[in-house]
Amino acid sequence: MTVVDFMKTDEIRHQFSQAMSTMYQKEVPLYTELIELVNEVNESVMQQQPEIKQQLINTGELDRLGAERHGAIRLGTAEELETMRRLFAVMGMFPVGYYDLTPAGVPVHSTAFRAVSTEALNISPFRVFTSLLRLELIEDESLRSKAKQALENRNIFTDRAIELIETFEKQGGLTSDQGEEFVREALETFRWHETSPISKSLYDQLLSQHGLIADIVGFKGPHINHLTPRTLDIDSVQKGMSQRNIPPKDIIEGPPRRNCPILLRQTSFKALEEAVNFTRETGETVAGTHTARFGEIEQRGVALTPKGRALYDELLNAARAKLGATPNASNADKYYQLLSQEFEAFPDNYHSLHEQDLAYFYYQLNEDAVTDSVSTQQANELVNQGVLRIEPIVYEDFLPVSAAGIFQSNLKEDKQSSYQGNSNQADFEKALGRPVYDELELYRKLQEQSLERCLDTLQLVS
Ligand code: OOG
Ligand code: NI
């Protein structure tokens, strides 16, 4: 068997994300309604602004405009996280970034599994925001040990999925048949279970600690808790949700609406209350409900440098401090107003974002530039001289404050507290079995490599 016979990991990821979408739409029909709304809004944006449609055609993005950008799962143990890392590797997805959600009162820390290269992201941008429960944050010792026991009793992967992961690791790839079988087997891990293996009383105790603990410990597996398509106009979708009786989250997370979008804006519909059967020790079941699953949308902009990110954090915190409360339905307008005011300090054109080293860009040679008199290697000067042009590098990752907002709005009780536990990337990476990629380093390298390519070409022609 030679390498060329293997199914491309990007293709496995693409098929997997499609299979996941089909499954989730069946499980959560309201999500299909959200997709319909998103498609309508995207169509109307493209009709009103044909230049946006043309840009999507030029970059080859139009075909996959409707494909999901991400989903999310929550895991219970270090072993689950490590095996999940191996499972995602089969699909060309690697852990990028570390997010500590404990300061926002969510007892997990997380990473995002995603493709790393630009080419692979273009084939399928599907990512999975993956959180690991920090069981040590349950203070009640007896409850903690019951939760631990429940997690030890479960096996979230099918035997065949594990065999195929091993085959992939040994062979260095999967054949088409194996790849397709892998997609079916891997999907099982993310499926919803109507029956909870724990008792209603244990579930209630866990719920009183935190909704997330109940969501993780109370189920046989890490059901996909949302999927997220891309929209070309998040503000319109947010408005459209109310009109269609899709209950929206109170506010859109992230930066305000701008001419040059930065980072990531997100919103969702509120999680549904769903029927669940809990299990008695005697084996009978008891009816109850659980609230965890929802649909989300996202709109992405340019990736920020550490300097740009520091400015983003500062302005976001300032707006929140002036609001003096957690943004919610009753103060949403005031919040958006404060956010827009604060973000006036964030340059809103690509030229300034580049010149001030606030955002990352690809450099490209201007075909018609006069290149025989180039005397500098300085990117800023070359851009000003018209030798190079810049194209924004899209932010492919997540934002902890936004993620916390998404978590909070989808828990039954919107408790806002904060855990004292230290941020612990080292522990997370130990559980994962390898370090996470540093997302800023990935963007910096993309920018640097694009500059080097341009400079190489310039040297050849000068
Ligand atoms: C994950 C919430 C975070 C996002 O898009 O920021 C997230 C979860 O609810 O499990 O998905
Ligand atoms: Ni999400």
Coordinates of C-alpha atoms and ligand atoms in Angstrom, one line a residue:
M1 CA 0.0 0.0 0.0
T2 CA 1.4 3.4 -1.0
V3 CA 0.5 6.7 0.5
V4 CA -1.4 7.8 -2.6
D5 CA -4.0 5.1 -2.0
F6 CA -5.1 6.7 1.3
M7 CA -8.2 8.8 1.7
K8 CA -7.1 12.4 2.4
T9 CA -7.6 13.4 6.0
D10 CA -9.2 16.7 4.7
E11 CA -11.8 14.6 2.8
I12 CA -12.5 12.5 5.9
R13 CA -13.1 15.7 7.9
H14 CA -15.3 17.1 5.1
Q15 CA -17.5 14.0 5.1
F16 CA -17.6 13.9 8.8
S17 CA -18.8 17.4 9.1
Q18 CA -21.6 16.7 6.6
A19 CA -22.6 13.6 8.4
M20 CA -22.6 15.5 11.7
S21 CA -24.8 18.2 10.2
T22 CA -27.3 15.7 8.8
M23 CA -27.5 13.9 12.2
Y24 CA -27.9 17.1 14.2
Q25 CA -30.6 18.5 11.9
K26 CA -32.6 15.3 12.6
E27 CA -31.9 15.5 16.3
V28 CA -32.7 19.3 16.6
P29 CA -35.2 20.4 13.9
L30 CA -35.0 24.0 15.1
Y31 CA -31.4 24.0 14.0
T32 CA -32.6 23.3 10.4
E33 CA -34.8 26.4 10.7
L34 CA -31.7 28.4 11.8
I35 CA -29.9 27.2 8.7
E36 CA -32.8 28.3 6.5
L37 CA -32.7 31.7 8.0
V38 CA -28.9 32.0 7.6
N39 CA -29.2 30.9 3.9
E40 CA -31.9 33.6 3.3
V41 CA -29.8 36.3 4.9
N42 CA -26.7 35.2 3.0
E43 CA -28.6 35.2 -0.3
S44 CA -29.9 38.7 0.3
V45 CA -26.5 40.1 1.3
M46 CA -25.1 38.7 -2.0
Q47 CA -27.9 40.2 -4.0
Q48 CA -27.6 43.6 -2.4
Q49 CA -23.8 43.6 -2.5
P50 CA -22.7 41.7 -5.6
E51 CA -19.1 42.5 -4.8
I52 CA -19.3 40.2 -1.8
K53 CA -20.5 37.4 -4.0
Q54 CA -17.7 38.0 -6.5
Q55 CA -15.2 38.0 -3.7
L56 CA -16.5 34.6 -2.5
I57 CA -16.3 33.3 -6.0
N58 CA -12.7 34.5 -6.4
T59 CA -11.6 32.9 -3.2
G60 CA -13.5 29.7 -3.9
E61 CA -15.6 30.1 -0.8
L62 CA -19.0 30.3 -2.4
D63 CA -19.4 26.5 -2.7
R64 CA -18.9 25.9 1.0
L65 CA -20.6 29.0 2.3
G66 CA -23.3 26.8 3.8
A67 CA -21.0 24.3 5.4
E68 CA -20.8 24.3 9.2
R69 CA -17.8 26.1 10.6
H70 CA -17.7 24.5 14.0
G71 CA -19.4 22.4 16.7
A72 CA -18.7 21.8 20.4
I73 CA -18.4 18.9 22.8
R74 CA -17.6 18.6 26.5
L75 CA -15.6 15.7 27.9
G76 CA -15.3 14.2 31.4
T77 CA -11.8 12.6 31.7
A78 CA -8.2 13.0 30.6
E79 CA -8.4 9.6 28.9
E80 CA -11.4 10.8 26.8
L81 CA -9.6 13.9 25.8
E82 CA -6.5 12.0 24.7
T83 CA -8.4 9.5 22.6
M84 CA -10.5 12.3 21.2
R85 CA -7.2 14.0 20.1
R86 CA -6.2 10.7 18.3
L87 CA -9.7 10.5 16.7
F88 CA -9.5 14.1 15.4
A89 CA -6.0 13.5 14.0
V90 CA -7.5 11.0 11.6
M91 CA -9.5 13.9 10.2
G92 CA -6.5 16.3 10.0
M93 CA -7.7 18.2 13.1
F94 CA -5.2 19.3 15.7
P95 CA -5.5 21.1 19.1
V96 CA -5.0 24.8 18.7
G97 CA -5.2 27.3 21.6
Y98 CA -6.0 27.0 25.3
Y99 CA -9.1 28.6 26.8
D100 CA -9.6 28.8 30.5
L101 CA -13.3 29.3 31.2
T102 CA -13.1 29.2 35.0
P103 CA -12.8 32.9 35.6
A104 CA -16.2 33.2 33.9
G105 CA -17.7 30.6 36.2
V106 CA -17.6 27.7 33.7
P107 CA -15.8 24.7 35.3
V108 CA -13.9 23.6 32.1
H109 CA -10.8 24.3 30.1
S110 CA -10.8 23.9 26.4
T111 CA -9.0 23.8 23.0
A112 CA -10.3 23.8 19.4
F113 CA -9.5 20.9 17.1
R114 CA -9.0 22.2 13.6
A115 CA -7.0 22.0 10.4
V116 CA -3.9 24.1 10.6
S117 CA -2.8 24.9 7.1
T118 CA -4.6 27.4 4.9
E119 CA -5.1 24.8 2.1
A120 CA -6.7 22.3 4.5
L121 CA -8.9 25.0 6.1
N122 CA -10.1 25.9 2.6
I123 CA -11.1 22.4 1.9
S124 CA -13.0 22.1 5.2
P125 CA -12.9 24.7 7.9
F126 CA -14.8 22.4 10.4
R127 CA -13.6 22.8 14.0
V128 CA -14.7 21.3 17.3
F129 CA -14.5 23.4 20.4
T130 CA -13.6 20.7 23.0
S131 CA -13.9 21.2 26.7
L132 CA -12.6 19.1 29.6
L133 CA -14.5 19.1 32.9
R134 CA -12.4 20.2 35.9
L135 CA -13.9 17.8 38.3
E136 CA -11.6 19.0 41.1
L137 CA -13.7 22.2 41.2
I138 CA -16.6 20.2 42.7
E139 CA -16.2 21.0 46.4
D140 CA -18.4 18.4 47.8
E141 CA -16.2 15.4 48.1
S142 CA -18.8 12.7 48.1
L143 CA -20.5 14.2 45.0
R144 CA -17.1 14.5 43.3
S145 CA -16.4 10.8 43.8
K146 CA -19.9 9.8 42.5
A147 CA -19.3 11.9 39.4
K148 CA -15.9 10.4 38.9
Q149 CA -17.4 6.9 39.2
A150 CA -20.1 7.7 36.7
L151 CA -17.4 8.9 34.2
E152 CA -15.3 5.8 34.8
N153 CA -18.3 3.6 34.0
R154 CA -18.7 5.0 30.5
N155 CA -16.9 4.3 27.2
I156 CA -17.6 7.0 24.7
F157 CA -16.0 5.4 21.7
T158 CA -17.1 2.4 19.7
D159 CA -14.6 -0.5 19.5
R160 CA -14.4 -0.2 15.8
A161 CA -13.6 3.5 16.0
I162 CA -10.7 2.7 18.2
E163 CA -9.5 -0.1 15.8
L164 CA -9.7 2.3 12.9
I165 CA -7.7 5.0 14.8
E166 CA -5.0 2.4 15.5
T167 CA -5.0 1.3 11.8
F168 CA -4.6 5.0 10.8
E169 CA -1.7 5.4 13.2
K170 CA 0.0 2.2 12.0
Q171 CA -0.6 2.6 8.3
G172 CA -0.2 6.3 8.2
G173 CA -3.7 6.7 6.6
L174 CA -7.0 5.0 5.9
T175 CA -8.3 3.6 2.6
S176 CA -11.5 5.0 1.2
D177 CA -13.6 2.2 2.7
Q178 CA -11.9 2.5 6.0
G179 CA -12.3 6.3 6.0
E180 CA -16.0 6.0 5.3
E181 CA -16.5 3.4 7.9
F182 CA -14.5 5.6 10.3
V183 CA -16.9 8.6 9.7
R184 CA -19.9 6.4 10.6
E185 CA -18.2 5.0 13.7
A186 CA -16.8 8.3 14.9
L187 CA -20.3 9.9 14.5
E188 CA -21.7 7.5 17.2
T189 CA -19.7 9.2 19.9
F190 CA -21.5 12.5 19.2
R191 CA -25.0 11.2 19.1
W192 CA -27.7 12.3 21.6
H193 CA -29.0 9.7 24.1
E194 CA -32.4 10.1 25.5
T195 CA -31.7 7.8 28.4
S196 CA -29.3 8.9 31.2
P197 CA -27.3 6.2 32.9
I198 CA -27.5 8.1 36.2
S199 CA -30.3 8.5 38.7
K200 CA -32.5 11.6 38.7
S201 CA -31.3 12.4 42.2
L202 CA -27.6 12.3 41.3
Y203 CA -28.4 14.4 38.2
D204 CA -30.2 17.0 40.4
Q205 CA -27.3 17.2 42.8
L206 CA -24.9 17.7 39.8
L207 CA -27.2 20.3 38.3
S208 CA -27.2 22.2 41.6
Q209 CA -23.4 22.4 41.4
H210 CA -23.4 23.5 37.7
G211 CA -25.4 22.7 34.6
L212 CA -22.3 21.7 32.7
I213 CA -21.4 19.1 35.3
A214 CA -24.8 17.5 34.9
D215 CA -24.5 17.7 31.1
I216 CA -21.2 15.9 31.0
V217 CA -21.6 13.4 33.8
G218 CA -25.2 12.6 33.2
F219 CA -24.8 11.1 29.7
K220 CA -23.4 8.1 28.0
G221 CA -21.4 10.3 25.6
P222 CA -20.4 13.8 24.6
H223 CA -23.4 14.6 22.4
I224 CA -22.6 17.4 20.0
N225 CA -24.2 20.4 21.8
H226 CA -24.3 22.8 18.8
L227 CA -23.2 23.4 15.2
T228 CA -22.4 26.7 13.7
P229 CA -22.8 27.9 10.1
R230 CA -21.3 31.1 8.8
T231 CA -23.4 34.1 8.1
L232 CA -22.5 37.2 6.0
D233 CA -24.6 39.4 8.3
I234 CA -25.0 38.3 11.9
D235 CA -27.0 41.4 12.9
S236 CA -29.8 40.4 10.4
V237 CA -29.8 36.8 11.6
Q238 CA -30.1 38.0 15.2
K239 CA -33.1 40.1 14.3
G240 CA -34.6 37.4 12.1
M241 CA -34.5 34.8 14.8
S242 CA -37.1 36.6 17.0
Q243 CA -39.3 37.1 14.0
R244 CA -39.3 33.4 13.4
N245 CA -39.8 32.3 16.9
I246 CA -36.3 31.0 17.3
P247 CA -35.4 32.3 20.8
P248 CA -32.2 34.2 20.4
K249 CA -29.4 34.7 22.9
D250 CA -29.6 38.2 24.4
I251 CA -26.6 39.7 22.8
I252 CA -24.1 39.1 20.0
E253 CA -20.7 38.2 21.5
G254 CA -17.4 39.8 20.3
P255 CA -16.5 43.1 18.7
P256 CA -19.2 45.5 17.4
R257 CA -20.2 45.7 13.7
R258 CA -17.4 47.3 11.7
N259 CA -16.3 48.0 8.1
C260 CA -13.3 45.8 8.6
P261 CA -14.5 42.9 10.7
I262 CA -12.0 41.7 13.3
L263 CA -11.8 38.3 15.2
L264 CA -15.2 36.7 15.7
R265 CA -18.8 37.7 16.3
Q266 CA -21.2 34.9 17.5
T267 CA -24.7 34.4 18.6
S268 CA -27.0 31.4 19.2
F269 CA -30.5 30.4 19.9
K270 CA -31.2 29.4 23.5
A271 CA -30.8 25.7 24.4
L272 CA -34.0 23.6 24.3
E273 CA -35.5 21.8 27.2
E274 CA -35.6 18.1 26.1
A275 CA -37.0 15.0 27.6
V276 CA -34.6 12.6 29.3
N277 CA -35.2 9.3 31.0
F278 CA -33.1 8.8 34.2
T279 CA -32.2 5.4 35.4
R280 CA -33.1 4.0 38.8
E281 CA -30.8 1.5 40.6
T282 CA -33.7 -1.0 40.1
G283 CA -33.4 -0.5 36.3
E284 CA -36.7 1.4 35.8
T285 CA -36.6 4.8 34.3
V286 CA -37.8 8.2 35.6
A287 CA -38.9 11.0 33.2
G288 CA -37.1 14.3 33.5
T289 CA -35.6 17.1 31.2
H290 CA -32.3 18.4 30.3
T291 CA -31.2 21.7 28.7
A292 CA -28.0 21.8 26.7
R293 CA -28.4 21.7 22.9
F294 CA -28.7 24.8 20.7
G295 CA -27.7 26.3 17.3
E296 CA -25.1 29.0 16.8
I297 CA -23.9 31.3 14.0
E298 CA -20.6 33.0 13.4
Q299 CA -19.1 35.8 11.4
R300 CA -15.3 36.0 11.2
G301 CA -12.8 38.8 10.6
V302 CA -9.1 39.4 10.5
A303 CA -6.8 37.8 13.0
L304 CA -5.2 40.2 15.5
T305 CA -1.6 40.4 16.6
P306 CA -0.8 40.3 20.3
K307 CA -0.9 44.1 20.2
G308 CA -4.2 44.1 18.5
R309 CA -5.6 41.5 20.8
A310 CA -4.5 43.5 23.9
L311 CA -6.3 46.5 22.5
Y312 CA -9.4 44.4 21.8
D313 CA -9.4 43.0 25.3
E314 CA -8.9 46.5 26.8
L315 CA -11.8 48.0 24.8
L316 CA -14.2 45.1 25.5
N317 CA -13.4 45.2 29.2
A318 CA -13.9 49.0 29.3
A319 CA -17.4 48.7 27.6
R320 CA -18.4 46.0 30.1
A321 CA -17.1 47.9 33.0
K322 CA -19.1 51.0 32.0
L323 CA -22.2 48.9 31.6
G324 CA -21.6 47.7 35.2
A325 CA -23.5 44.4 34.7
T326 CA -23.4 41.3 32.6
P327 CA -24.9 42.2 29.2
N328 CA -28.4 40.9 28.9
A329 CA -31.7 41.5 27.2
S330 CA -32.6 44.5 29.2
N331 CA -29.3 46.4 28.7
A332 CA -28.4 45.1 25.2
D333 CA -28.9 48.4 23.4
K334 CA -26.9 50.3 25.9
Y335 CA -24.2 47.6 25.7
Y336 CA -23.9 47.8 21.9
Q337 CA -23.7 51.6 22.2
L338 CA -20.9 51.5 24.7
L339 CA -19.1 48.9 22.6
S340 CA -19.3 51.0 19.5
Q341 CA -18.0 54.0 21.4
E342 CA -15.1 52.2 22.9
F343 CA -14.1 50.6 19.6
E344 CA -13.8 54.0 17.9
A345 CA -10.2 53.7 19.3
F346 CA -9.7 50.6 17.1
P347 CA -8.7 51.6 13.5
D348 CA -11.3 50.5 11.0
N349 CA -9.4 50.2 7.7
Y350 CA -7.0 47.5 6.7
H351 CA -4.2 49.9 5.9
S352 CA -4.0 51.3 9.4
L353 CA -4.5 47.8 11.0
H354 CA -1.5 46.7 9.1
E355 CA 0.6 49.8 9.5
Q356 CA 0.1 49.8 13.3
D357 CA 0.8 46.1 13.6
L358 CA -2.7 45.3 15.0
A359 CA -3.7 42.5 12.6
Y360 CA -2.2 39.8 10.4
F361 CA -2.1 39.9 6.6
Y362 CA -1.0 37.9 3.7
Y363 CA 1.4 39.8 1.4
Q364 CA 1.0 39.5 -2.3
L365 CA 3.0 41.1 -5.1
N366 CA 1.2 43.7 -7.1
E367 CA 1.5 42.5 -10.7
D368 CA 1.7 46.0 -12.2
A369 CA 4.2 47.3 -9.6
V370 CA 7.5 48.8 -10.7
T371 CA 9.8 46.3 -9.0
D372 CA 13.3 47.1 -10.4
S373 CA 13.9 49.9 -8.0
V374 CA 13.0 48.0 -4.8
S375 CA 15.5 49.0 -2.1
T376 CA 13.9 47.8 1.1
Q377 CA 12.8 44.7 2.8
Q378 CA 10.4 46.6 5.0
A379 CA 6.9 45.4 4.5
N380 CA 5.3 48.7 5.5
E381 CA 7.4 50.6 2.9
L382 CA 6.8 48.1 0.2
V383 CA 3.0 48.3 0.8
N384 CA 3.2 52.2 0.8
Q385 CA 5.2 52.0 -2.5
G386 CA 2.5 49.8 -4.0
V387 CA 4.9 46.9 -4.5
L388 CA 3.0 44.7 -2.1
R389 CA -0.7 44.5 -1.4
I390 CA -2.3 43.0 1.7
E391 CA -5.1 40.5 2.2
P392 CA -6.5 39.9 5.7
I393 CA -5.7 36.5 7.4
V394 CA -9.0 35.2 8.8
Y395 CA -9.2 34.5 12.5
E396 CA -9.8 30.7 12.9
D397 CA -10.0 30.4 16.6
F398 CA -12.2 31.4 19.5
L399 CA -12.5 34.0 22.2
P400 CA -12.8 33.1 25.9
V401 CA -15.1 35.9 27.0
S402 CA -17.4 35.1 24.0
A403 CA -17.3 31.4 24.6
A404 CA -18.2 32.0 28.3
G405 CA -21.2 34.0 27.1
I406 CA -22.3 31.2 24.8
F407 CA -21.9 28.6 27.6
Q408 CA -23.8 30.8 30.1
S409 CA -26.7 31.6 27.8
N410 CA -27.3 28.0 27.2
L411 CA -27.4 26.7 30.7
K412 CA -30.8 26.5 32.4
E413 CA -29.7 28.7 35.3
D414 CA -27.8 31.7 34.2
K415 CA -25.6 31.8 37.3
Q416 CA -22.7 34.2 37.1
S417 CA -19.9 33.3 39.5
S418 CA -16.2 32.6 39.1
Y419 CA -14.1 29.6 40.2
Q420 CA -10.9 30.3 42.1
G421 CA -8.9 27.4 40.5
N422 CA -5.8 28.5 38.6
S423 CA -5.6 28.4 34.9
N424 CA -3.8 25.2 34.1
Q425 CA -2.6 24.8 30.6
A426 CA 0.1 22.3 31.7
D427 CA -2.6 20.0 33.3
F428 CA -4.7 20.3 30.2
E429 CA -1.8 19.4 27.9
K430 CA -0.9 16.4 30.1
A431 CA -4.4 15.1 29.7
L432 CA -4.3 15.8 26.0
G433 CA -1.0 14.0 25.6
R434 CA 0.7 16.8 23.7
P435 CA 1.0 20.6 23.7
V436 CA -1.6 22.7 21.9
Y437 CA -0.5 24.8 19.0
D438 CA -0.1 28.5 19.8
E439 CA -2.6 30.2 17.5
L440 CA -0.8 33.5 17.4
E441 CA 2.4 31.8 16.3
L442 CA 0.4 30.1 13.4
Y443 CA -0.9 33.5 12.1
R444 CA 2.5 35.1 12.5
K445 CA 4.2 32.4 10.5
L446 CA 1.6 32.6 7.7
Q447 CA 2.3 36.4 7.4
E448 CA 6.0 35.9 7.6
Q449 CA 6.0 33.1 4.9
S450 CA 3.9 35.2 2.5
L451 CA 6.4 38.1 2.9
E452 CA 9.4 35.8 2.3
R453 CA 7.8 34.4 -0.9
C454 CA 7.3 38.0 -2.2
L455 CA 10.8 39.0 -1.3
D456 CA 12.2 35.9 -3.0
T457 CA 10.3 36.7 -6.2
L458 CA 11.5 40.3 -6.0
Q459 CA 15.1 39.2 -5.7
L460 CA 14.7 37.0 -8.8
V461 CA 13.2 39.8 -10.9
S462 CA 15.5 42.7 -9.7
Ligands
OOG1 C1 -18.8 25.6 23.9 C2 -19.1 27.1 23.9 C3 -18.1 27.8 23.2 C4 -17.9 29.1 21.0 O1 -18.3 29.1 19.8 O2 -17.3 30.0 21.5 C5 -18.3 27.9 21.7 C6 -19.9 24.8 24.6 O3 -21.0 25.3 24.8 O4 -19.6 23.6 24.8 O5 -18.7 26.9 21.1
NI2 NI -19.7 27.6 19.3

